[in-house]
């Protein structure tokens, strides 16, 4: 594998972009951070006195479902008033434009928000699930759920301050399944730390990585697996991969291009209409 320093030549990237028929765009938390969505890292690593990553586990949900639901309720409520960023909009516009030319854009996202869909993107593979969906622990039913609050007992709960006490909501008052005769406990339909990814989604991801002829890795630290290996795997096939991020990452050396800076600044011109495009 060629590990020469990646290029930051936008005109060279634009040539590769103009020829690509199947483009895969891998997005991470940096894309949503530009919309004001806090990540699990940096200054948002803690919620109250807990590490965010320690709350997002099956063990934590089993042990203290009320606390974990407060944490996720806080995150859900934050999302309800967020709007897509310039990055989300550029990706959606590119997907719609290229579709008319018989070209495809597929988004593989690690984000659990709804901002790609709100921006207008259609072909989205959510590898870590969605905060706006719930899954029943008893019957397994998954449904889109954008209620605010998600249940009466969580109204005005979930404040993140270090001195806020846990609400200790009884488990029967937490979000429950609406399916007939079920009434099982609901959980957010996201992949907790320590859980395996959905095999059906991963199969689709594998297929896209095998057929793509250009890959963009946008706003991700490239340290959460298996997503961290998606870009390098495409690169190992000799396909150009372009990274757009505020800093270099542990995977930068594998890529053909690296564009440093806010994605909302670097990505829109990269995906803008190319002079060679036939517009219908």
PDB file of C-alpha atoms in Angstrom:
ATOM      1  CA  UNK A   1       0.000   0.000   0.000  1.00  0.00           C
ATOM      2  CA  UNK A   2       1.348   3.407  -0.965  1.00  0.00           C
ATOM      3  CA  UNK A   3       1.841   5.434   2.195  1.00  0.00           C
ATOM      4  CA  UNK A   4       3.181   8.588   0.564  1.00  0.00           C
ATOM      5  CA  UNK A   5       1.822  11.827   1.972  1.00  0.00           C
ATOM      6  CA  UNK A   6      -1.760  12.434   0.776  1.00  0.00           C
ATOM      7  CA  UNK A   7      -2.335  15.240  -1.710  1.00  0.00           C
ATOM      8  CA  UNK A   8      -4.344  18.367  -0.915  1.00  0.00           C
ATOM      9  CA  UNK A   9      -4.703  19.249  -4.612  1.00  0.00           C
ATOM     10  CA  UNK A  10      -8.413  20.005  -5.063  1.00  0.00           C
ATOM     11  CA  UNK A  11      -8.181  20.155  -8.869  1.00  0.00           C
ATOM     12  CA  UNK A  12      -6.785  16.608  -8.910  1.00  0.00           C
ATOM     13  CA  UNK A  13      -9.569  15.425  -6.619  1.00  0.00           C
ATOM     14  CA  UNK A  14     -12.115  17.128  -8.877  1.00  0.00           C
ATOM     15  CA  UNK A  15     -10.813  15.129 -11.861  1.00  0.00           C
ATOM     16  CA  UNK A  16     -11.362  11.880  -9.945  1.00  0.00           C
ATOM     17  CA  UNK A  17     -14.806  13.129  -8.867  1.00  0.00           C
ATOM     18  CA  UNK A  18     -15.821  13.968 -12.444  1.00  0.00           C
ATOM     19  CA  UNK A  19     -15.118  10.384 -13.581  1.00  0.00           C
ATOM     20  CA  UNK A  20     -16.616   8.508 -10.608  1.00  0.00           C
ATOM     21  CA  UNK A  21     -19.838   6.547 -11.160  1.00  0.00           C
ATOM     22  CA  UNK A  22     -20.302   4.990  -7.686  1.00  0.00           C
ATOM     23  CA  UNK A  23     -19.299   7.305  -4.840  1.00  0.00           C
ATOM     24  CA  UNK A  24     -19.303   6.227  -1.207  1.00  0.00           C
ATOM     25  CA  UNK A  25     -19.264   8.954   1.464  1.00  0.00           C
ATOM     26  CA  UNK A  26     -18.412   7.776   4.999  1.00  0.00           C
ATOM     27  CA  UNK A  27     -19.492  10.341   7.611  1.00  0.00           C
ATOM     28  CA  UNK A  28     -18.763  10.656  11.311  1.00  0.00           C
ATOM     29  CA  UNK A  29     -19.585  12.837  14.300  1.00  0.00           C
ATOM     30  CA  UNK A  30     -17.662  15.838  12.929  1.00  0.00           C
ATOM     31  CA  UNK A  31     -20.352  16.338  10.294  1.00  0.00           C
ATOM     32  CA  UNK A  32     -23.092  16.599  12.926  1.00  0.00           C
ATOM     33  CA  UNK A  33     -20.876  18.642  15.262  1.00  0.00           C
ATOM     34  CA  UNK A  34     -21.148  21.426  12.661  1.00  0.00           C
ATOM     35  CA  UNK A  35     -24.928  21.336  13.279  1.00  0.00           C
ATOM     36  CA  UNK A  36     -24.322  21.691  17.033  1.00  0.00           C
ATOM     37  CA  UNK A  37     -24.722  18.001  17.913  1.00  0.00           C
ATOM     38  CA  UNK A  38     -22.290  17.103  20.727  1.00  0.00           C
ATOM     39  CA  UNK A  39     -20.034  14.094  20.190  1.00  0.00           C
ATOM     40  CA  UNK A  40     -19.057  11.443  22.750  1.00  0.00           C
ATOM     41  CA  UNK A  41     -15.537  12.867  22.791  1.00  0.00           C
ATOM     42  CA  UNK A  42     -13.696  15.955  24.050  1.00  0.00           C
ATOM     43  CA  UNK A  43     -15.719  18.316  26.213  1.00  0.00           C
ATOM     44  CA  UNK A  44     -18.847  16.127  25.935  1.00  0.00           C
ATOM     45  CA  UNK A  45     -17.264  12.936  27.235  1.00  0.00           C
ATOM     46  CA  UNK A  46     -19.172  13.336  30.484  1.00  0.00           C
ATOM     47  CA  UNK A  47     -22.897  13.548  31.226  1.00  0.00           C
ATOM     48  CA  UNK A  48     -23.425  14.399  34.883  1.00  0.00           C
ATOM     49  CA  UNK A  49     -20.572  12.517  36.569  1.00  0.00           C
ATOM     50  CA  UNK A  50     -20.643   9.618  34.115  1.00  0.00           C
ATOM     51  CA  UNK A  51     -18.502   8.955  31.074  1.00  0.00           C
ATOM     52  CA  UNK A  52     -20.830   8.967  28.053  1.00  0.00           C
ATOM     53  CA  UNK A  53     -19.242   5.760  26.759  1.00  0.00           C
ATOM     54  CA  UNK A  54     -20.010   4.019  30.074  1.00  0.00           C
ATOM     55  CA  UNK A  55     -23.720   4.864  29.752  1.00  0.00           C
ATOM     56  CA  UNK A  56     -23.984   3.638  26.158  1.00  0.00           C
ATOM     57  CA  UNK A  57     -23.575  -0.059  26.995  1.00  0.00           C
ATOM     58  CA  UNK A  58     -25.983  -3.002  27.293  1.00  0.00           C
ATOM     59  CA  UNK A  59     -24.754  -3.577  30.870  1.00  0.00           C
ATOM     60  CA  UNK A  60     -25.583   0.012  31.904  1.00  0.00           C
ATOM     61  CA  UNK A  61     -29.041  -0.231  30.321  1.00  0.00           C
ATOM     62  CA  UNK A  62     -29.722  -3.518  32.068  1.00  0.00           C
ATOM     63  CA  UNK A  63     -28.487  -2.198  35.441  1.00  0.00           C
ATOM     64  CA  UNK A  64     -29.859   1.377  35.402  1.00  0.00           C
ATOM     65  CA  UNK A  65     -32.364   1.769  32.545  1.00  0.00           C
ATOM     66  CA  UNK A  66     -33.739   4.999  34.041  1.00  0.00           C
ATOM     67  CA  UNK A  67     -30.323   6.711  34.031  1.00  0.00           C
ATOM     68  CA  UNK A  68     -29.508   5.527  30.514  1.00  0.00           C
ATOM     69  CA  UNK A  69     -32.896   6.663  29.239  1.00  0.00           C
ATOM     70  CA  UNK A  70     -32.355  10.096  30.830  1.00  0.00           C
ATOM     71  CA  UNK A  71     -29.038  10.341  28.976  1.00  0.00           C
ATOM     72  CA  UNK A  72     -30.576   9.341  25.643  1.00  0.00           C
ATOM     73  CA  UNK A  73     -33.644  11.532  26.227  1.00  0.00           C
ATOM     74  CA  UNK A  74     -31.256  14.473  26.662  1.00  0.00           C
ATOM     75  CA  UNK A  75     -29.536  13.597  23.361  1.00  0.00           C
ATOM     76  CA  UNK A  76     -32.865  13.093  21.536  1.00  0.00           C
ATOM     77  CA  UNK A  77     -34.261  16.424  22.719  1.00  0.00           C
ATOM     78  CA  UNK A  78     -31.060  18.189  21.619  1.00  0.00           C
ATOM     79  CA  UNK A  79     -31.452  16.735  18.129  1.00  0.00           C
ATOM     80  CA  UNK A  80     -35.064  17.788  17.673  1.00  0.00           C
ATOM     81  CA  UNK A  81     -34.116  21.420  17.013  1.00  0.00           C
ATOM     82  CA  UNK A  82     -30.884  20.868  15.051  1.00  0.00           C
ATOM     83  CA  UNK A  83     -30.717  21.634  11.321  1.00  0.00           C
ATOM     84  CA  UNK A  84     -28.537  20.055   8.626  1.00  0.00           C
ATOM     85  CA  UNK A  85     -25.126  21.675   8.168  1.00  0.00           C
ATOM     86  CA  UNK A  86     -23.518  22.885   4.929  1.00  0.00           C
ATOM     87  CA  UNK A  87     -21.884  19.433   4.740  1.00  0.00           C
ATOM     88  CA  UNK A  88     -25.199  17.546   4.976  1.00  0.00           C
ATOM     89  CA  UNK A  89     -26.739  19.821   2.346  1.00  0.00           C
ATOM     90  CA  UNK A  90     -23.791  19.518  -0.067  1.00  0.00           C
ATOM     91  CA  UNK A  91     -23.908  15.716   0.148  1.00  0.00           C
ATOM     92  CA  UNK A  92     -27.682  15.609  -0.437  1.00  0.00           C
ATOM     93  CA  UNK A  93     -27.485  18.032  -3.366  1.00  0.00           C
ATOM     94  CA  UNK A  94     -24.665  15.999  -4.927  1.00  0.00           C
ATOM     95  CA  UNK A  95     -26.610  12.733  -4.537  1.00  0.00           C
ATOM     96  CA  UNK A  96     -29.722  14.185  -6.222  1.00  0.00           C
ATOM     97  CA  UNK A  97     -27.717  15.814  -9.042  1.00  0.00           C
ATOM     98  CA  UNK A  98     -25.615  12.757  -9.845  1.00  0.00           C
ATOM     99  CA  UNK A  99     -28.630  10.432  -9.781  1.00  0.00           C
ATOM    100  CA  UNK A 100     -29.978  12.305 -12.834  1.00  0.00           C
ATOM    101  CA  UNK A 101     -26.701  11.454 -14.586  1.00  0.00           C
ATOM    102  CA  UNK A 102     -26.975   7.730 -13.789  1.00  0.00           C
ATOM    103  CA  UNK A 103     -24.318   8.011 -11.059  1.00  0.00           C
ATOM    104  CA  UNK A 104     -24.784   6.968  -7.417  1.00  0.00           C
ATOM    105  CA  UNK A 105     -23.876   8.483  -4.069  1.00  0.00           C
ATOM    106  CA  UNK A 106     -24.234   6.264  -0.979  1.00  0.00           C
ATOM    107  CA  UNK A 107     -23.784   7.597   2.554  1.00  0.00           C
ATOM    108  CA  UNK A 108     -22.381   5.239   5.195  1.00  0.00           C
ATOM    109  CA  UNK A 109     -22.795   7.114   8.452  1.00  0.00           C
ATOM    110  CA  UNK A 110     -21.681   6.530  12.023  1.00  0.00           C
ATOM    111  CA  UNK A 111     -24.035   9.317  13.158  1.00  0.00           C
ATOM    112  CA  UNK A 112     -27.214   8.335  14.999  1.00  0.00           C
ATOM    113  CA  UNK A 113     -29.076  11.575  14.206  1.00  0.00           C
ATOM    114  CA  UNK A 114     -31.531  12.217  11.370  1.00  0.00           C
ATOM    115  CA  UNK A 115     -29.695  15.116   9.706  1.00  0.00           C
ATOM    116  CA  UNK A 116     -28.649  13.383   6.465  1.00  0.00           C
ATOM    117  CA  UNK A 117     -32.282  12.447   5.838  1.00  0.00           C
ATOM    118  CA  UNK A 118     -33.495  15.926   6.790  1.00  0.00           C
ATOM    119  CA  UNK A 119     -31.041  17.393   4.269  1.00  0.00           C
ATOM    120  CA  UNK A 120     -32.638  15.265   1.544  1.00  0.00           C
ATOM    121  CA  UNK A 121     -30.259  12.317   1.237  1.00  0.00           C
ATOM    122  CA  UNK A 122     -31.992   9.099   0.205  1.00  0.00           C
ATOM    123  CA  UNK A 123     -29.369   6.335   0.140  1.00  0.00           C
ATOM    124  CA  UNK A 124     -28.183   6.183   3.780  1.00  0.00           C
ATOM    125  CA  UNK A 125     -26.701   3.195   5.611  1.00  0.00           C
ATOM    126  CA  UNK A 126     -26.735   3.901   9.372  1.00  0.00           C
ATOM    127  CA  UNK A 127     -24.184   1.521  10.863  1.00  0.00           C
ATOM    128  CA  UNK A 128     -24.724   2.681  14.463  1.00  0.00           C
ATOM    129  CA  UNK A 129     -28.531   2.902  14.324  1.00  0.00           C
ATOM    130  CA  UNK A 130     -30.804   5.891  14.936  1.00  0.00           C
ATOM    131  CA  UNK A 131     -31.657   7.884  18.061  1.00  0.00           C
ATOM    132  CA  UNK A 132     -35.052   8.601  16.479  1.00  0.00           C
ATOM    133  CA  UNK A 133     -35.962   4.898  16.502  1.00  0.00           C
ATOM    134  CA  UNK A 134     -36.785   2.571  19.379  1.00  0.00           C
ATOM    135  CA  UNK A 135     -36.471  -1.186  19.676  1.00  0.00           C
ATOM    136  CA  UNK A 136     -38.531  -3.359  22.031  1.00  0.00           C
ATOM    137  CA  UNK A 137     -36.499  -5.531  24.400  1.00  0.00           C
ATOM    138  CA  UNK A 138     -39.334  -8.125  24.424  1.00  0.00           C
ATOM    139  CA  UNK A 139     -40.703  -8.440  20.869  1.00  0.00           C
ATOM    140  CA  UNK A 140     -37.868  -6.774  18.936  1.00  0.00           C
ATOM    141  CA  UNK A 141     -40.188  -4.352  17.084  1.00  0.00           C
ATOM    142  CA  UNK A 142     -38.324  -1.320  15.684  1.00  0.00           C
ATOM    143  CA  UNK A 143     -40.195   1.911  14.998  1.00  0.00           C
ATOM    144  CA  UNK A 144     -39.472   5.548  14.186  1.00  0.00           C
ATOM    145  CA  UNK A 145     -40.198   7.512  17.364  1.00  0.00           C
ATOM    146  CA  UNK A 146     -39.877  11.300  17.434  1.00  0.00           C
ATOM    147  CA  UNK A 147     -42.177  11.959  20.387  1.00  0.00           C
ATOM    148  CA  UNK A 148     -41.131  14.788  22.675  1.00  0.00           C
ATOM    149  CA  UNK A 149     -40.958  13.823  25.454  1.00  0.00           C
ATOM    150  CA  UNK A 150     -40.729  10.156  24.534  1.00  0.00           C
ATOM    151  CA  UNK A 151     -42.819   9.325  27.632  1.00  0.00           C
ATOM    152  CA  UNK A 152     -44.473  11.387  30.388  1.00  0.00           C
ATOM    153  CA  UNK A 153     -42.005  10.334  33.097  1.00  0.00           C
ATOM    154  CA  UNK A 154     -39.040  11.701  31.089  1.00  0.00           C
ATOM    155  CA  UNK A 155     -40.567  15.157  30.582  1.00  0.00           C
ATOM    156  CA  UNK A 156     -37.968  17.789  31.578  1.00  0.00           C
ATOM    157  CA  UNK A 157     -35.533  15.053  32.643  1.00  0.00           C
ATOM    158  CA  UNK A 158     -31.978  14.420  31.432  1.00  0.00           C
ATOM    159  CA  UNK A 159     -30.258  17.703  32.349  1.00  0.00           C
ATOM    160  CA  UNK A 160     -26.486  17.082  32.050  1.00  0.00           C
ATOM    161  CA  UNK A 161     -25.089  19.150  34.950  1.00  0.00           C
ATOM    162  CA  UNK A 162     -22.631  17.401  37.294  1.00  0.00           C
ATOM    163  CA  UNK A 163     -24.844  18.032  40.349  1.00  0.00           C
ATOM    164  CA  UNK A 164     -28.138  16.839  38.837  1.00  0.00           C
ATOM    165  CA  UNK A 165     -29.505  13.789  40.674  1.00  0.00           C
ATOM    166  CA  UNK A 166     -30.788  10.732  38.801  1.00  0.00           C
ATOM    167  CA  UNK A 167     -34.578  10.754  38.395  1.00  0.00           C
ATOM    168  CA  UNK A 168     -34.766   7.020  39.243  1.00  0.00           C
ATOM    169  CA  UNK A 169     -37.899   6.502  37.156  1.00  0.00           C
ATOM    170  CA  UNK A 170     -39.616   3.140  37.834  1.00  0.00           C
ATOM    171  CA  UNK A 171     -38.998   0.772  34.932  1.00  0.00           C
ATOM    172  CA  UNK A 172     -42.721   0.441  34.154  1.00  0.00           C
ATOM    173  CA  UNK A 173     -42.878   4.235  33.571  1.00  0.00           C
ATOM    174  CA  UNK A 174     -40.017   4.235  31.035  1.00  0.00           C
ATOM    175  CA  UNK A 175     -40.823   4.074  27.268  1.00  0.00           C
ATOM    176  CA  UNK A 176     -42.895   0.948  26.577  1.00  0.00           C
ATOM    177  CA  UNK A 177     -43.840  -0.965  23.420  1.00  0.00           C
ATOM    178  CA  UNK A 178     -47.106  -0.037  21.654  1.00  0.00           C
ATOM    179  CA  UNK A 179     -47.461  -3.408  19.923  1.00  0.00           C
ATOM    180  CA  UNK A 180     -50.632  -5.230  21.010  1.00  0.00           C
ATOM    181  CA  UNK A 181     -50.260  -7.207  24.260  1.00  0.00           C
ATOM    182  CA  UNK A 182     -46.498  -6.532  24.428  1.00  0.00           C
ATOM    183  CA  UNK A 183     -45.794  -3.453  26.593  1.00  0.00           C
ATOM    184  CA  UNK A 184     -42.102  -4.453  26.703  1.00  0.00           C
ATOM    185  CA  UNK A 185     -39.360  -2.006  27.701  1.00  0.00           C
ATOM    186  CA  UNK A 186     -38.083   0.072  24.761  1.00  0.00           C
ATOM    187  CA  UNK A 187     -34.451   0.985  24.223  1.00  0.00           C
ATOM    188  CA  UNK A 188     -32.934   3.446  21.758  1.00  0.00           C
ATOM    189  CA  UNK A 189     -32.307   1.618  18.463  1.00  0.00           C
ATOM    190  CA  UNK A 190     -28.605   2.436  18.507  1.00  0.00           C
ATOM    191  CA  UNK A 191     -25.589   0.165  18.702  1.00  0.00           C
ATOM    192  CA  UNK A 192     -24.261   0.333  22.252  1.00  0.00           C
ATOM    193  CA  UNK A 193     -20.529  -0.002  22.902  1.00  0.00           C
ATOM    194  CA  UNK A 194     -19.697  -3.707  23.005  1.00  0.00           C
ATOM    195  CA  UNK A 195     -22.573  -4.719  20.691  1.00  0.00           C
ATOM    196  CA  UNK A 196     -22.087  -6.057  17.172  1.00  0.00           C
ATOM    197  CA  UNK A 197     -23.303  -4.080  14.169  1.00  0.00           C
ATOM    198  CA  UNK A 198     -26.419  -5.141  12.232  1.00  0.00           C
ATOM    199  CA  UNK A 199     -25.275  -7.866   9.813  1.00  0.00           C
ATOM    200  CA  UNK A 200     -27.808  -6.807   7.151  1.00  0.00           C
ATOM    201  CA  UNK A 201     -26.445  -3.249   7.138  1.00  0.00           C
ATOM    202  CA  UNK A 202     -22.858  -4.538   7.102  1.00  0.00           C
ATOM    203  CA  UNK A 203     -23.601  -6.744   4.076  1.00  0.00           C
ATOM    204  CA  UNK A 204     -24.851  -3.666   2.196  1.00  0.00           C
ATOM    205  CA  UNK A 205     -21.778  -1.702   3.308  1.00  0.00           C
ATOM    206  CA  UNK A 206     -19.467  -4.473   2.045  1.00  0.00           C
ATOM    207  CA  UNK A 207     -21.168  -4.401  -1.360  1.00  0.00           C
ATOM    208  CA  UNK A 208     -20.837  -0.616  -1.661  1.00  0.00           C
ATOM    209  CA  UNK A 209     -17.158  -0.761  -0.724  1.00  0.00           C
ATOM    210  CA  UNK A 210     -16.563  -3.378  -3.406  1.00  0.00           C
ATOM    211  CA  UNK A 211     -18.188  -1.421  -6.247  1.00  0.00           C
ATOM    212  CA  UNK A 212     -17.310   2.195  -5.409  1.00  0.00           C
ATOM    213  CA  UNK A 213     -14.795   3.985  -7.615  1.00  0.00           C
ATOM    214  CA  UNK A 214     -14.346   6.977  -5.278  1.00  0.00           C
ATOM    215  CA  UNK A 215     -14.612   7.189  -1.487  1.00  0.00           C
ATOM    216  CA  UNK A 216     -14.829  10.226   0.789  1.00  0.00           C
ATOM    217  CA  UNK A 217     -14.184   9.952   4.542  1.00  0.00           C
ATOM    218  CA  UNK A 218     -15.776  13.014   6.124  1.00  0.00           C
ATOM    219  CA  UNK A 219     -15.678  14.287   9.721  1.00  0.00           C
ATOM    220  CA  UNK A 220     -14.592  11.072  11.411  1.00  0.00           C
ATOM    221  CA  UNK A 221     -11.683  10.473  13.775  1.00  0.00           C
ATOM    222  CA  UNK A 222     -11.164   7.012  12.202  1.00  0.00           C
ATOM    223  CA  UNK A 223     -10.678   5.348  15.578  1.00  0.00           C
ATOM    224  CA  UNK A 224     -14.025   3.542  16.032  1.00  0.00           C
ATOM    225  CA  UNK A 225     -14.048   0.096  14.424  1.00  0.00           C
ATOM    226  CA  UNK A 226     -15.089  -1.365  12.079  1.00  0.00           C
ATOM    227  CA  UNK A 227     -15.854   1.991  10.377  1.00  0.00           C
ATOM    228  CA  UNK A 228     -12.239   3.117  10.818  1.00  0.00           C
ATOM    229  CA  UNK A 229     -11.174   0.421   8.330  1.00  0.00           C
ATOM    230  CA  UNK A 230     -13.754   1.183   5.605  1.00  0.00           C
ATOM    231  CA  UNK A 231     -11.650   3.890   3.928  1.00  0.00           C
ATOM    232  CA  UNK A 232      -8.337   1.980   4.092  1.00  0.00           C
ATOM    233  CA  UNK A 233     -10.065  -1.117   2.675  1.00  0.00           C
ATOM    234  CA  UNK A 234     -11.302   0.851  -0.328  1.00  0.00           C
ATOM    235  CA  UNK A 235      -7.822   2.371  -0.723  1.00  0.00           C
ATOM    236  CA  UNK A 236      -6.280  -1.124  -0.739  1.00  0.00           C
ATOM    237  CA  UNK A 237      -8.198  -1.795  -3.976  1.00  0.00           C
ATOM    238  CA  UNK A 238      -6.387   1.136  -5.600  1.00  0.00           C
ATOM    239  CA  UNK A 239      -9.506   3.333  -5.475  1.00  0.00           C
ATOM    240  CA  UNK A 240      -8.942   7.025  -4.643  1.00  0.00           C
ATOM    241  CA  UNK A 241     -10.015   7.953  -1.098  1.00  0.00           C
ATOM    242  CA  UNK A 242     -10.305  11.565   0.064  1.00  0.00           C
ATOM    243  CA  UNK A 243     -10.374  12.524   3.732  1.00  0.00           C
ATOM    244  CA  UNK A 244     -12.061  15.743   4.866  1.00  0.00           C
ATOM    245  CA  UNK A 245     -11.412  16.501   8.540  1.00  0.00           C
ATOM    246  CA  UNK A 246     -10.281  19.242  10.914  1.00  0.00           C
ATOM    247  CA  UNK A 247      -7.110  17.262  11.711  1.00  0.00           C
ATOM    248  CA  UNK A 248      -5.095  14.360  10.379  1.00  0.00           C
ATOM    249  CA  UNK A 249      -6.229  10.957  11.700  1.00  0.00           C
ATOM    250  CA  UNK A 250      -4.547   7.578  12.312  1.00  0.00           C
ATOM    251  CA  UNK A 251      -5.699   6.549   8.803  1.00  0.00           C
ATOM    252  CA  UNK A 252      -4.702   9.687   6.856  1.00  0.00           C
ATOM    253  CA  UNK A 253      -1.540   8.068   5.469  1.00  0.00           C
ATOM    254  CA  UNK A 254      -3.582   5.448   3.609  1.00  0.00           C
ATOM    255  CA  UNK A 255      -5.544   7.990   1.584  1.00  0.00           C
ATOM    256  CA  UNK A 256      -4.958   9.658  -1.776  1.00  0.00           C
ATOM    257  CA  UNK A 257      -6.210  13.066  -0.658  1.00  0.00           C
ATOM    258  CA  UNK A 258      -6.527  14.922   2.634  1.00  0.00           C
ATOM    259  CA  UNK A 259      -8.348  18.245   2.939  1.00  0.00           C
ATOM    260  CA  UNK A 260      -7.893  19.846   6.356  1.00  0.00           C
ATOM    261  CA  UNK A 261     -10.362  22.286   7.854  1.00  0.00           C
ATOM    262  CA  UNK A 262     -14.074  22.435   8.722  1.00  0.00           C
ATOM    263  CA  UNK A 263     -15.993  20.029   6.465  1.00  0.00           C
ATOM    264  CA  UNK A 264     -18.622  22.717   5.862  1.00  0.00           C
ATOM    265  CA  UNK A 265     -15.896  24.784   4.182  1.00  0.00           C
ATOM    266  CA  UNK A 266     -13.896  22.094   2.350  1.00  0.00           C
ATOM    267  CA  UNK A 267     -16.604  19.680   1.187  1.00  0.00           C
ATOM    268  CA  UNK A 268     -19.149  21.865  -0.701  1.00  0.00           C
ATOM    269  CA  UNK A 269     -16.629  23.024  -3.364  1.00  0.00           C
ATOM    270  CA  UNK A 270     -15.339  19.444  -3.672  1.00  0.00           C
ATOM    271  CA  UNK A 271     -18.833  18.135  -4.493  1.00  0.00           C
ATOM    272  CA  UNK A 272     -20.059  21.119  -6.517  1.00  0.00           C
ATOM    273  CA  UNK A 273     -21.119  20.657 -10.127  1.00  0.00           C
ATOM    274  CA  UNK A 274     -18.117  19.818 -12.304  1.00  0.00           C
ATOM    275  CA  UNK A 275     -17.766  21.629 -15.631  1.00  0.00           C
ATOM    276  CA  UNK A 276     -17.829  18.258 -17.428  1.00  0.00           C
ATOM    277  CA  UNK A 277     -21.195  17.227 -15.965  1.00  0.00           C
ATOM    278  CA  UNK A 278     -24.143  16.959 -18.318  1.00  0.00           C
ATOM    279  CA  UNK A 279     -27.009  18.601 -16.471  1.00  0.00           C
ATOM    280  CA  UNK A 280     -30.539  17.545 -17.282  1.00  0.00           C
TER     281      UNK A 280
END
